[in-house]
PDB file of C-alpha atoms in Angstrom:
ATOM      1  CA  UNK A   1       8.894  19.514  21.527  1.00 46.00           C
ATOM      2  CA  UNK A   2      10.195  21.821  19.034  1.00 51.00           C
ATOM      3  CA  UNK A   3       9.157  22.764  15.960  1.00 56.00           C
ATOM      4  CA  UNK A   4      11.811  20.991  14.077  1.00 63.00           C
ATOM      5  CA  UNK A   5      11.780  17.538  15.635  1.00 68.00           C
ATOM      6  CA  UNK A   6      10.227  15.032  13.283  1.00 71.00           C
ATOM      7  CA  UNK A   7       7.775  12.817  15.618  1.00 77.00           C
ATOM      8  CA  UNK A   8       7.642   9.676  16.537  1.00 83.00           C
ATOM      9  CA  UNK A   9       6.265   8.269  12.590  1.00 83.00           C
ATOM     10  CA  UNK A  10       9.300  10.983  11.601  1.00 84.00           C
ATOM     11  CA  UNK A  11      11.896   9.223  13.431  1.00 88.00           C
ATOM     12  CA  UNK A  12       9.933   5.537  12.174  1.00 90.00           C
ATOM     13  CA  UNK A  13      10.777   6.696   8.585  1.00 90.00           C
ATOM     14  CA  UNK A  14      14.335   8.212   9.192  1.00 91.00           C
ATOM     15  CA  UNK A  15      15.044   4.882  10.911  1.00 93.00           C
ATOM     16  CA  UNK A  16      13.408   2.968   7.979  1.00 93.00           C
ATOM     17  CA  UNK A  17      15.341   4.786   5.627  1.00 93.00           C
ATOM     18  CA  UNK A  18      18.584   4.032   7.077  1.00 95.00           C
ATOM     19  CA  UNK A  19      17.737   0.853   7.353  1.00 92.00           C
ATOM     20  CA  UNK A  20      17.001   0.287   3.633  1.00 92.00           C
ATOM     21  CA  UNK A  21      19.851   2.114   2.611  1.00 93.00           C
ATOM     22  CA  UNK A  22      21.928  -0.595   4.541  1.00 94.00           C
ATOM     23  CA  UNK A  23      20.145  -3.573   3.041  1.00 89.00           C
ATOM     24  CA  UNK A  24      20.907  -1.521  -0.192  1.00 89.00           C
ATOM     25  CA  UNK A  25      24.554  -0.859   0.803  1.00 93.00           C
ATOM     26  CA  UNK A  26      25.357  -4.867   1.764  1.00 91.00           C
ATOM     27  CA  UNK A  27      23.408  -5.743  -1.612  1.00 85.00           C
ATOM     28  CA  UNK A  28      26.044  -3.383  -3.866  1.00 88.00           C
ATOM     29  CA  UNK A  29      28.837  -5.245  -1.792  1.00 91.00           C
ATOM     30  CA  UNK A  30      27.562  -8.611  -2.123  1.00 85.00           C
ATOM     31  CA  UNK A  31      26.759  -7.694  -5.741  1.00 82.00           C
ATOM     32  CA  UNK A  32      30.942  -6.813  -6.068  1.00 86.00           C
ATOM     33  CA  UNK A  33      32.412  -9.372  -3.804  1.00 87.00           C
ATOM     34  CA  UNK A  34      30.435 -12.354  -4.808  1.00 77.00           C
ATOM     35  CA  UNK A  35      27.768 -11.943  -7.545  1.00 66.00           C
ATOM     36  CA  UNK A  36      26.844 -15.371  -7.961  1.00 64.00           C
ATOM     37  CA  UNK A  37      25.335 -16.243  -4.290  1.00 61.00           C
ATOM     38  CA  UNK A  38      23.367 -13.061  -4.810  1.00 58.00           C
ATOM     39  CA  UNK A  39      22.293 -12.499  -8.549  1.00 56.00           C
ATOM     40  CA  UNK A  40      20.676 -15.606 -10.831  1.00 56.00           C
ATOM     41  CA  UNK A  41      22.117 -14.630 -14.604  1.00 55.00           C
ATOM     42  CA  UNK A  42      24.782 -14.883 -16.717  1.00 55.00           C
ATOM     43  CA  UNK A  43      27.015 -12.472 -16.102  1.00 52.00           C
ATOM     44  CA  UNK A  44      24.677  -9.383 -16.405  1.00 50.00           C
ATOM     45  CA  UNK A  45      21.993  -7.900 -14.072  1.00 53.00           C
ATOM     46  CA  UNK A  46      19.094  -5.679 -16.070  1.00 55.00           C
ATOM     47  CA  UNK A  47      21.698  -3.586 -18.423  1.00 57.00           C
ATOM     48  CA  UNK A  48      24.998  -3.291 -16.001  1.00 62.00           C
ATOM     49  CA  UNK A  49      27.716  -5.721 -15.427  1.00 72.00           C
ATOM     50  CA  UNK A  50      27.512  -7.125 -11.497  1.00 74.00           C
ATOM     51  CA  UNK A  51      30.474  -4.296 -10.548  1.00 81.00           C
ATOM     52  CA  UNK A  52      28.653  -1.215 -12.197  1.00 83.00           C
ATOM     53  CA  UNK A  53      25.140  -2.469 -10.360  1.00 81.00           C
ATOM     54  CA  UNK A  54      27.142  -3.340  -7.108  1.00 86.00           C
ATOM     55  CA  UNK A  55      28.428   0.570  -7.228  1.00 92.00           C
ATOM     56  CA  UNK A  56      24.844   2.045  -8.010  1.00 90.00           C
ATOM     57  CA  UNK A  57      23.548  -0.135  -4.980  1.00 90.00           C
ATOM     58  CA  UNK A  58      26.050   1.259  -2.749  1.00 95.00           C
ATOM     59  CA  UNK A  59      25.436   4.829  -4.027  1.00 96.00           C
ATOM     60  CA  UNK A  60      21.577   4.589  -3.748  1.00 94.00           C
ATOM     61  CA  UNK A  61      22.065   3.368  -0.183  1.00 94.00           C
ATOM     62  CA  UNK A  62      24.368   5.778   1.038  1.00 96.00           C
ATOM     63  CA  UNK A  63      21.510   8.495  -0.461  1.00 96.00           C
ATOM     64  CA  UNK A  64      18.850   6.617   1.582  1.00 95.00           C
ATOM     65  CA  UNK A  65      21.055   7.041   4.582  1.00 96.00           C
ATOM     66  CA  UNK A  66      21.476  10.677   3.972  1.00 95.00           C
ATOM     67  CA  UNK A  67      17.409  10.786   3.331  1.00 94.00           C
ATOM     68  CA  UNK A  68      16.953   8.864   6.487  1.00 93.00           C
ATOM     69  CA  UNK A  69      19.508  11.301   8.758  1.00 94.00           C
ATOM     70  CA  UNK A  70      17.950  14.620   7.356  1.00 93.00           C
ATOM     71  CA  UNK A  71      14.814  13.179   8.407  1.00 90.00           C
ATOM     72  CA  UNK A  72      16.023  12.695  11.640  1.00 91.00           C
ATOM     73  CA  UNK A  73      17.464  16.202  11.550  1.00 90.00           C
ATOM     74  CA  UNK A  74      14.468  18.015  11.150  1.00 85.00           C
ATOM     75  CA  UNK A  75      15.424  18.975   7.608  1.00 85.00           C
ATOM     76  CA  UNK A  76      12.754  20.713   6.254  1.00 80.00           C
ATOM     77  CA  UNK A  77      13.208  19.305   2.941  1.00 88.00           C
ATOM     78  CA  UNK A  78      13.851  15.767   4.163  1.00 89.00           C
ATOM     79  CA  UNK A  79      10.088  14.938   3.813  1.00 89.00           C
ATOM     80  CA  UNK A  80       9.621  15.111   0.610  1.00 91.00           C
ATOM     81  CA  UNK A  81      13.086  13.604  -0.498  1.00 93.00           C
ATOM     82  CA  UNK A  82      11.941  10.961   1.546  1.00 92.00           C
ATOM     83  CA  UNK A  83       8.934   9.956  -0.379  1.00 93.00           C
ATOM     84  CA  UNK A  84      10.291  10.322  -3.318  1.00 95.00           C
ATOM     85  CA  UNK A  85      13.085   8.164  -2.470  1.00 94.00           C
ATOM     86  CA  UNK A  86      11.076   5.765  -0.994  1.00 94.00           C
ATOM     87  CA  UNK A  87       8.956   5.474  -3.872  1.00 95.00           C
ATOM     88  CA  UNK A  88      11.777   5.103  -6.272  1.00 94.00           C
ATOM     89  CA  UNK A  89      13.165   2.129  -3.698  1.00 92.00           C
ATOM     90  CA  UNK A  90      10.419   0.112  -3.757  1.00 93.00           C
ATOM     91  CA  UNK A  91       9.814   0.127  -7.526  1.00 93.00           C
ATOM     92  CA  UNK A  92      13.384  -0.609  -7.808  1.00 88.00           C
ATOM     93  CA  UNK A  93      12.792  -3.644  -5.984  1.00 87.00           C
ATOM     94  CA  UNK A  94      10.220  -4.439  -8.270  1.00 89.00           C
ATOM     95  CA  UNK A  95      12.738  -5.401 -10.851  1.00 82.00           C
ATOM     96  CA  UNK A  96      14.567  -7.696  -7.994  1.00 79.00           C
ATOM     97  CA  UNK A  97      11.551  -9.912  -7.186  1.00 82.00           C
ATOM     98  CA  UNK A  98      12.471 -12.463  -9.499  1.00 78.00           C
ATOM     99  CA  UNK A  99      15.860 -12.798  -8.661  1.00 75.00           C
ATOM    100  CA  UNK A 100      15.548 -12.188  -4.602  1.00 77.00           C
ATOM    101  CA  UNK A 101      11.824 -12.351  -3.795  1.00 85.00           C
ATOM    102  CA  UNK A 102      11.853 -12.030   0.103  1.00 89.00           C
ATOM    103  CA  UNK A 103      13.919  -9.361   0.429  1.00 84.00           C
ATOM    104  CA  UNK A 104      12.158  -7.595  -2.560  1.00 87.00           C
ATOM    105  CA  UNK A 105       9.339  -8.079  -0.548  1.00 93.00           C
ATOM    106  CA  UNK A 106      10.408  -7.366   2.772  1.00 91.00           C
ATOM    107  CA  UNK A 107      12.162  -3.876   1.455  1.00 89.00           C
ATOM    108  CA  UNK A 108       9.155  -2.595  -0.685  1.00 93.00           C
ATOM    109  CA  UNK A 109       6.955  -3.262   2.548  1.00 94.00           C
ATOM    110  CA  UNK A 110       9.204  -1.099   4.452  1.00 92.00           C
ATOM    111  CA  UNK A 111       8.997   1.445   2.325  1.00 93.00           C
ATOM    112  CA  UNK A 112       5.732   1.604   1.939  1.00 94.00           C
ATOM    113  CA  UNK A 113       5.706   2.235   5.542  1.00 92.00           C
ATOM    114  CA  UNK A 114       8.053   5.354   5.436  1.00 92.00           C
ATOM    115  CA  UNK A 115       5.699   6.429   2.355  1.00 92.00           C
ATOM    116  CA  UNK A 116       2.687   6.172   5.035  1.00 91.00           C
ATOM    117  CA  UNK A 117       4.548   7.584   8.179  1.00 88.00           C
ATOM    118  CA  UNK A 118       5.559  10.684   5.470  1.00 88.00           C
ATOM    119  CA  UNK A 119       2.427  11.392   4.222  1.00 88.00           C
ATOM    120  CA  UNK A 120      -0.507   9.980   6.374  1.00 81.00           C
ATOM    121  CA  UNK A 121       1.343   9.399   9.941  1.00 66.00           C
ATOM    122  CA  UNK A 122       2.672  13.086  10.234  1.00 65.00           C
ATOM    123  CA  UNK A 123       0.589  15.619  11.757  1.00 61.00           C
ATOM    124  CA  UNK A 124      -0.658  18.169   9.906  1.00 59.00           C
ATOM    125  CA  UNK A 125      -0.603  21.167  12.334  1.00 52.00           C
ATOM    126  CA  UNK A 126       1.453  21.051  15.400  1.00 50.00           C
ATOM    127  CA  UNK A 127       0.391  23.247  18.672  1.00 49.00           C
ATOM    128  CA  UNK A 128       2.844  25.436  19.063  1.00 52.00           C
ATOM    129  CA  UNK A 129       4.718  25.151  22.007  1.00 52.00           C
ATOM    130  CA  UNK A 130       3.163  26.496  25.508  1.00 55.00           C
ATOM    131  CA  UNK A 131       5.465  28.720  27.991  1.00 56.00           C
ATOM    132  CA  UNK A 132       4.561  28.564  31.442  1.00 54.00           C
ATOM    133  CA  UNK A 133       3.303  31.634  33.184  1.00 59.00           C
ATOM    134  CA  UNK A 134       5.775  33.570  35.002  1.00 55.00           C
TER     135      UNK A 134
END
């Protein structure tokens, strides 16, 4: 294994990402197509009208997705973008729970799972890789 590849709780959290991203993507679309079978309100969610939020929940996901497939890159960076977007998803979804409280739920769980594979699931030192004796 190179030194590049990101492991198997790597690849969890790449995967995890991309998956959140999705749910994030299909939200922003819902949230433009059809806002009232996904948002309880008036006509506004937090401070944006349902089109503005739709387009910010399509642009966060599609940033997840890029998160997740640096990740699965090997992008040095990735790691750290990760958790930090990670972080910033699940607090999002914070403000959500009233409005959609399983899949608040269900999403800040997952993140805190790429949070953990990030920080506590990836291995500090790998051993280099061995050649075999000629």
């Amino acid at each position: 294994m190179d030194d590049k590849s990101p492991g198997g709780w790597g690849v969890f959290a790449g995967l995890m990402l991309i998956m959140t991203g999705t749910f994030n993507a299909v939200e922003g679309i819902a949230a433009l197509t059809a806002p009232t079978r996904l948002f309880v309100g008036e006509e506004k969610m937090l401070i944006l009208d349902y089109d503005r939020w739709g387009w910010v929940l399509i642009a966060w996901g599609v940033l997840l997705v890029v998160g997740g497939g640096a990740l699965l890159a090997g992008a040095t960076w990735a790691r750290v973008f990760g958790v930090t977007l990670a972080l910033l998803n699940a607090v999002g979804h914070l403000t959500l729970i009233g409005t959609q409280p399983w899949l608040s739920i269900l999403v800040i769980a997952i993140n805190i799972g790429v949070i953990w594979g990030l920080t506590a699931g990836w291995p500090a030192n790998r051993a280099p890789a061995q050649s075999a004796p000629a």
